PDB file of C-alpha atoms in Angstrom:
ATOM      1  CA  MET A 105      -0.028  -0.080   0.027  1.00  0.00           C
ATOM      2  CA  PHE A 106       2.628   2.654   0.867  1.00  0.00           C
ATOM      3  CA  LYS A 107       6.091   2.590  -0.653  1.00  0.00           C
ATOM      4  CA  HIS A 108       7.664   5.691   0.663  1.00  0.00           C
ATOM      5  CA  ILE A 109       6.771   7.566   3.911  1.00  0.00           C
ATOM      6  CA  LEU A 110       7.710  11.128   4.739  1.00  0.00           C
ATOM      7  CA  ILE A 111       8.155  12.311   8.193  1.00  0.00           C
ATOM      8  CA  PRO A 112       8.744  16.047   8.838  1.00  0.00           C
ATOM      9  CA  VAL A 113      10.843  16.856  11.620  1.00  0.00           C
ATOM     10  CA  ASP A 114      10.921  20.269  13.280  1.00  0.00           C
ATOM     11  CA  MET A 115      14.565  20.271  14.847  1.00  0.00           C
ATOM     12  CA  ASP A 116      13.242  22.949  17.392  1.00  0.00           C
ATOM     13  CA  ALA A 117      10.323  20.710  18.555  1.00  0.00           C
ATOM     14  CA  THR A 118      11.840  17.071  18.419  1.00  0.00           C
ATOM     15  CA  GLU A 119       9.685  15.954  21.354  1.00  0.00           C
ATOM     16  CA  LEU A 120       6.487  16.328  18.957  1.00  0.00           C
ATOM     17  CA  THR A 121       8.210  14.021  16.467  1.00  0.00           C
ATOM     18  CA  ASN A 122       9.066  10.977  18.545  1.00  0.00           C
ATOM     19  CA  GLN A 123       5.557   9.482  18.366  1.00  0.00           C
ATOM     20  CA  ALA A 124       5.092  10.311  14.697  1.00  0.00           C
ATOM     21  CA  LEU A 125       8.400   8.540  14.259  1.00  0.00           C
ATOM     22  CA  THR A 126       7.377   5.376  15.766  1.00  0.00           C
ATOM     23  CA  VAL A 127       4.305   5.470  13.789  1.00  0.00           C
ATOM     24  CA  ALA A 128       6.195   6.089  10.403  1.00  0.00           C
ATOM     25  CA  GLU A 129       8.490   3.120  11.550  1.00  0.00           C
ATOM     26  CA  ASP A 130       5.401   0.889  12.130  1.00  0.00           C
ATOM     27  CA  PHE A 131       3.941   1.468   8.704  1.00  0.00           C
ATOM     28  CA  SER A 132       7.407   0.981   7.002  1.00  0.00           C
ATOM     29  CA  GLU A 133       7.685  -2.386   8.775  1.00  0.00           C
ATOM     30  CA  ARG A 134       4.063  -3.350   7.722  1.00  0.00           C
ATOM     31  CA  TYR A 135       4.236  -2.168   4.219  1.00  0.00           C
ATOM     32  CA  GLY A 136       8.051  -2.480   3.549  1.00  0.00           C
ATOM     33  CA  ALA A 137       8.087   1.088   2.787  1.00  0.00           C
ATOM     34  CA  LYS A 138      11.145   3.229   3.002  1.00  0.00           C
ATOM     35  CA  VAL A 139      11.221   6.262   5.270  1.00  0.00           C
ATOM     36  CA  THR A 140      12.598   9.726   4.734  1.00  0.00           C
ATOM     37  CA  ALA A 141      12.884  12.319   7.516  1.00  0.00           C
ATOM     38  CA  LEU A 142      12.916  15.785   6.389  1.00  0.00           C
ATOM     39  CA  THR A 143      13.534  19.056   7.997  1.00  0.00           C
ATOM     40  CA  VAL A 144      13.458  22.644   6.320  1.00  0.00           C
ATOM     41  CA  ILE A 145      15.716  25.569   7.048  1.00  0.00           C
ATOM     42  CA  PRO A 146      14.779  29.138   6.008  1.00  0.00           C
ATOM     43  CA  ASP A 147      15.628  30.019   2.492  1.00  0.00           C
ATOM     44  CA  PHE A 148      18.728  32.361   2.744  1.00  0.00           C
ATOM     45  CA  ASN A 149      19.518  31.917  -0.946  1.00  0.00           C
ATOM     46  CA  SER A 150      17.895  35.194  -2.050  1.00  0.00           C
ATOM     47  CA  SER A 151      20.303  37.552  -3.286  1.00  0.00           C
ATOM     48  CA  MET A 152      19.428  40.352  -0.862  1.00  0.00           C
ATOM     49  CA  VAL A 153      19.719  37.940   2.202  1.00  0.00           C
ATOM     50  CA  ALA A 154      22.720  35.992   0.974  1.00  0.00           C
ATOM     51  CA  SER A 155      24.730  39.091   0.751  1.00  0.00           C
ATOM     52  CA  TYR A 156      24.666  39.398   4.418  1.00  0.00           C
ATOM     53  CA  PHE A 157      26.447  36.265   4.971  1.00  0.00           C
ATOM     54  CA  PRO A 158      30.068  34.847   4.094  1.00  0.00           C
ATOM     55  CA  GLU A 159      29.967  32.851   0.940  1.00  0.00           C
ATOM     56  CA  ASN A 160      29.832  29.248   2.491  1.00  0.00           C
ATOM     57  CA  THR A 161      27.409  30.059   5.681  1.00  0.00           C
ATOM     58  CA  ILE A 162      24.421  28.533   4.095  1.00  0.00           C
ATOM     59  CA  GLN A 163      26.303  25.370   2.948  1.00  0.00           C
ATOM     60  CA  LYS A 164      27.513  25.211   6.621  1.00  0.00           C
ATOM     61  CA  ALA A 165      24.271  25.565   8.051  1.00  0.00           C
ATOM     62  CA  HIS A 166      22.838  22.977   5.822  1.00  0.00           C
ATOM     63  CA  ASP A 167      25.481  20.632   6.631  1.00  0.00           C
ATOM     64  CA  GLN A 168      24.993  21.100  10.262  1.00  0.00           C
ATOM     65  CA  VAL A 169      21.142  20.643  10.104  1.00  0.00           C
ATOM     66  CA  CYS A 170      21.664  17.403   8.255  1.00  0.00           C
ATOM     67  CA  ARG A 171      24.084  16.219  10.988  1.00  0.00           C
ATOM     68  CA  ASP A 172      21.666  17.325  13.584  1.00  0.00           C
ATOM     69  CA  LEU A 173      18.762  15.469  11.925  1.00  0.00           C
ATOM     70  CA  GLN A 174      20.693  12.247  11.645  1.00  0.00           C
ATOM     71  CA  LYS A 175      21.816  12.396  15.350  1.00  0.00           C
ATOM     72  CA  PHE A 176      18.090  12.727  16.141  1.00  0.00           C
ATOM     73  CA  ILE A 177      17.215   9.793  14.102  1.00  0.00           C
ATOM     74  CA  ASP A 178      20.139   7.721  15.299  1.00  0.00           C
ATOM     75  CA  THR A 179      19.105   8.534  18.967  1.00  0.00           C
ATOM     76  CA  HIS A 180      15.152   8.018  18.466  1.00  0.00           C
ATOM     77  CA  ALA A 181      14.655   5.419  15.650  1.00  0.00           C
ATOM     78  CA  LYS A 182      14.430   1.948  16.141  1.00  0.00           C
ATOM     79  CA  ASP A 183      16.345   0.986  13.239  1.00  0.00           C
ATOM     80  CA  PRO A 184      18.172   4.159  12.005  1.00  0.00           C
ATOM     81  CA  ALA A 185      19.801   2.647   9.219  1.00  0.00           C
ATOM     82  CA  LYS A 186      16.249   2.251   7.387  1.00  0.00           C
ATOM     83  CA  ILE A 187      15.633   5.848   7.718  1.00  0.00           C
ATOM     84  CA  ALA A 188      16.942   8.549   4.990  1.00  0.00           C
ATOM     85  CA  CYS A 189      17.616  12.198   6.011  1.00  0.00           C
ATOM     86  CA  ALA A 190      16.884  15.243   3.810  1.00  0.00           C
ATOM     87  CA  VAL A 191      17.239  18.847   4.385  1.00  0.00           C
ATOM     88  CA  SER A 192      15.424  21.439   2.365  1.00  0.00           C
ATOM     89  CA  GLU A 193      15.186  25.138   2.387  1.00  0.00           C
ATOM     90  CA  GLY A 194      12.191  27.378   2.057  1.00  0.00           C
ATOM     91  CA  SER A 195       8.724  27.592   3.575  1.00  0.00           C
ATOM     92  CA  THR A 196       8.184  24.728   5.906  1.00  0.00           C
ATOM     93  CA  ARG A 197       4.784  23.836   5.022  1.00  0.00           C
ATOM     94  CA  LYS A 198       5.232  24.232   1.126  1.00  0.00           C
ATOM     95  CA  ARG A 199       8.735  22.270   1.080  1.00  0.00           C
ATOM     96  CA  ILE A 200       6.896  19.419   2.795  1.00  0.00           C
ATOM     97  CA  VAL A 201       4.212  19.255   0.075  1.00  0.00           C
ATOM     98  CA  THR A 202       6.757  19.969  -2.730  1.00  0.00           C
ATOM     99  CA  TYR A 203       9.113  17.158  -1.593  1.00  0.00           C
ATOM    100  CA  ALA A 204       6.329  14.738  -1.323  1.00  0.00           C
ATOM    101  CA  GLU A 205       5.257  15.356  -5.053  1.00  0.00           C
ATOM    102  CA  GLU A 206       9.057  15.378  -6.260  1.00  0.00           C
ATOM    103  CA  HIS A 207      10.039  12.120  -4.481  1.00  0.00           C
ATOM    104  CA  ASN A 208       6.808  10.035  -5.054  1.00  0.00           C
ATOM    105  CA  ILE A 209       5.960   9.972  -1.383  1.00  0.00           C
ATOM    106  CA  ASP A 210       2.803   7.760  -0.586  1.00  0.00           C
ATOM    107  CA  LEU A 211       2.297   8.791   3.048  1.00  0.00           C
ATOM    108  CA  ILE A 212       3.137  11.944   5.074  1.00  0.00           C
ATOM    109  CA  VAL A 213       3.298  11.262   8.920  1.00  0.00           C
ATOM    110  CA  ILE A 214       3.324  14.590  10.405  1.00  0.00           C
ATOM    111  CA  PRO A 215       3.124  15.385  14.044  1.00  0.00           C
ATOM    112  CA  ALA A 216       0.569  18.028  15.260  1.00  0.00           C
ATOM    113  CA  ARG A 217       1.527  20.490  17.648  1.00  0.00           C
ATOM    114  CA  LYS A 218       0.323  20.580  21.395  1.00  0.00           C
ATOM    115  CA  SER A 219      -3.279  21.929  21.502  1.00  0.00           C
ATOM    116  CA  ASP A 220      -3.472  25.664  22.300  1.00  0.00           C
ATOM    117  CA  ILE A 221      -6.020  28.349  21.211  1.00  0.00           C
ATOM    118  CA  SER A 222      -3.604  29.903  18.787  1.00  0.00           C
ATOM    119  CA  LYS A 223      -3.469  27.017  16.547  1.00  0.00           C
ATOM    120  CA  LEU A 224      -6.949  25.748  17.271  1.00  0.00           C
ATOM    121  CA  LEU A 225      -7.137  22.109  16.069  1.00  0.00           C
ATOM    122  CA  LEU A 226      -3.847  21.637  14.124  1.00  0.00           C
ATOM    123  CA  GLY A 227      -0.470  23.401  13.684  1.00  0.00           C
ATOM    124  CA  SER A 228      -0.334  25.736  10.807  1.00  0.00           C
ATOM    125  CA  ASN A 229       2.164  23.550   9.069  1.00  0.00           C
ATOM    126  CA  SER A 230       0.288  20.294   9.609  1.00  0.00           C
ATOM    127  CA  SER A 231      -3.016  21.902   8.658  1.00  0.00           C
ATOM    128  CA  TYR A 232      -1.516  23.193   5.232  1.00  0.00           C
ATOM    129  CA  VAL A 233      -0.116  19.985   4.439  1.00  0.00           C
ATOM    130  CA  VAL A 234      -3.440  18.203   5.011  1.00  0.00           C
ATOM    131  CA  ASP A 235      -5.174  20.759   2.716  1.00  0.00           C
ATOM    132  CA  HIS A 236      -2.548  20.927   0.035  1.00  0.00           C
ATOM    133  CA  ALA A 237      -0.822  17.645  -0.209  1.00  0.00           C
ATOM    134  CA  ARG A 238      -2.092  15.203  -2.966  1.00  0.00           C
ATOM    135  CA  ARG A 239      -0.901  12.264  -0.849  1.00  0.00           C
ATOM    136  CA  SER A 240      -2.077  10.502   2.107  1.00  0.00           C
ATOM    137  CA  VAL A 241      -1.332  12.455   5.298  1.00  0.00           C
ATOM    138  CA  LEU A 242      -1.569  10.971   9.042  1.00  0.00           C
ATOM    139  CA  VAL A 243      -1.502  13.579  11.708  1.00  0.00           C
ATOM    140  CA  VAL A 244      -0.115  12.021  14.943  1.00  0.00           C
ATOM    141  CA  ARG A 245      -1.502  14.083  18.045  1.00  0.00           C
ATOM    142  CA  PRO A 246       0.487  14.356  21.318  1.00  0.00           C
TER     143      PRO A 246
END
């Protein structure tokens, strides 16, 4: 049923991701699907923004976030070797949807933020992904 599962990881709120990671791994075992963990960093490549940073700053940030994501997966996944890591740049919600389309993702397993009045039912990213992804989306609540 599912061949490729995407799990978005917010590196500033990894505790929200633990339960979603477990769900993604369970689906992966059940269906033999591969899993990709994706984190998104702000897009600093616009000429106006990039001009304020040394030339290799963006690449260094990308590399460090990639190492941090791998460390998270190594620490929290049942079998880290079965999970690929990816880092993208731009709007988190838009990159999740675009990444899913570009990489033929069958299922997006996304954690919802803890409930609070400002986010109402879902976090803004998970709500956007549910509304815009042309893939199945499973929202995992805390």
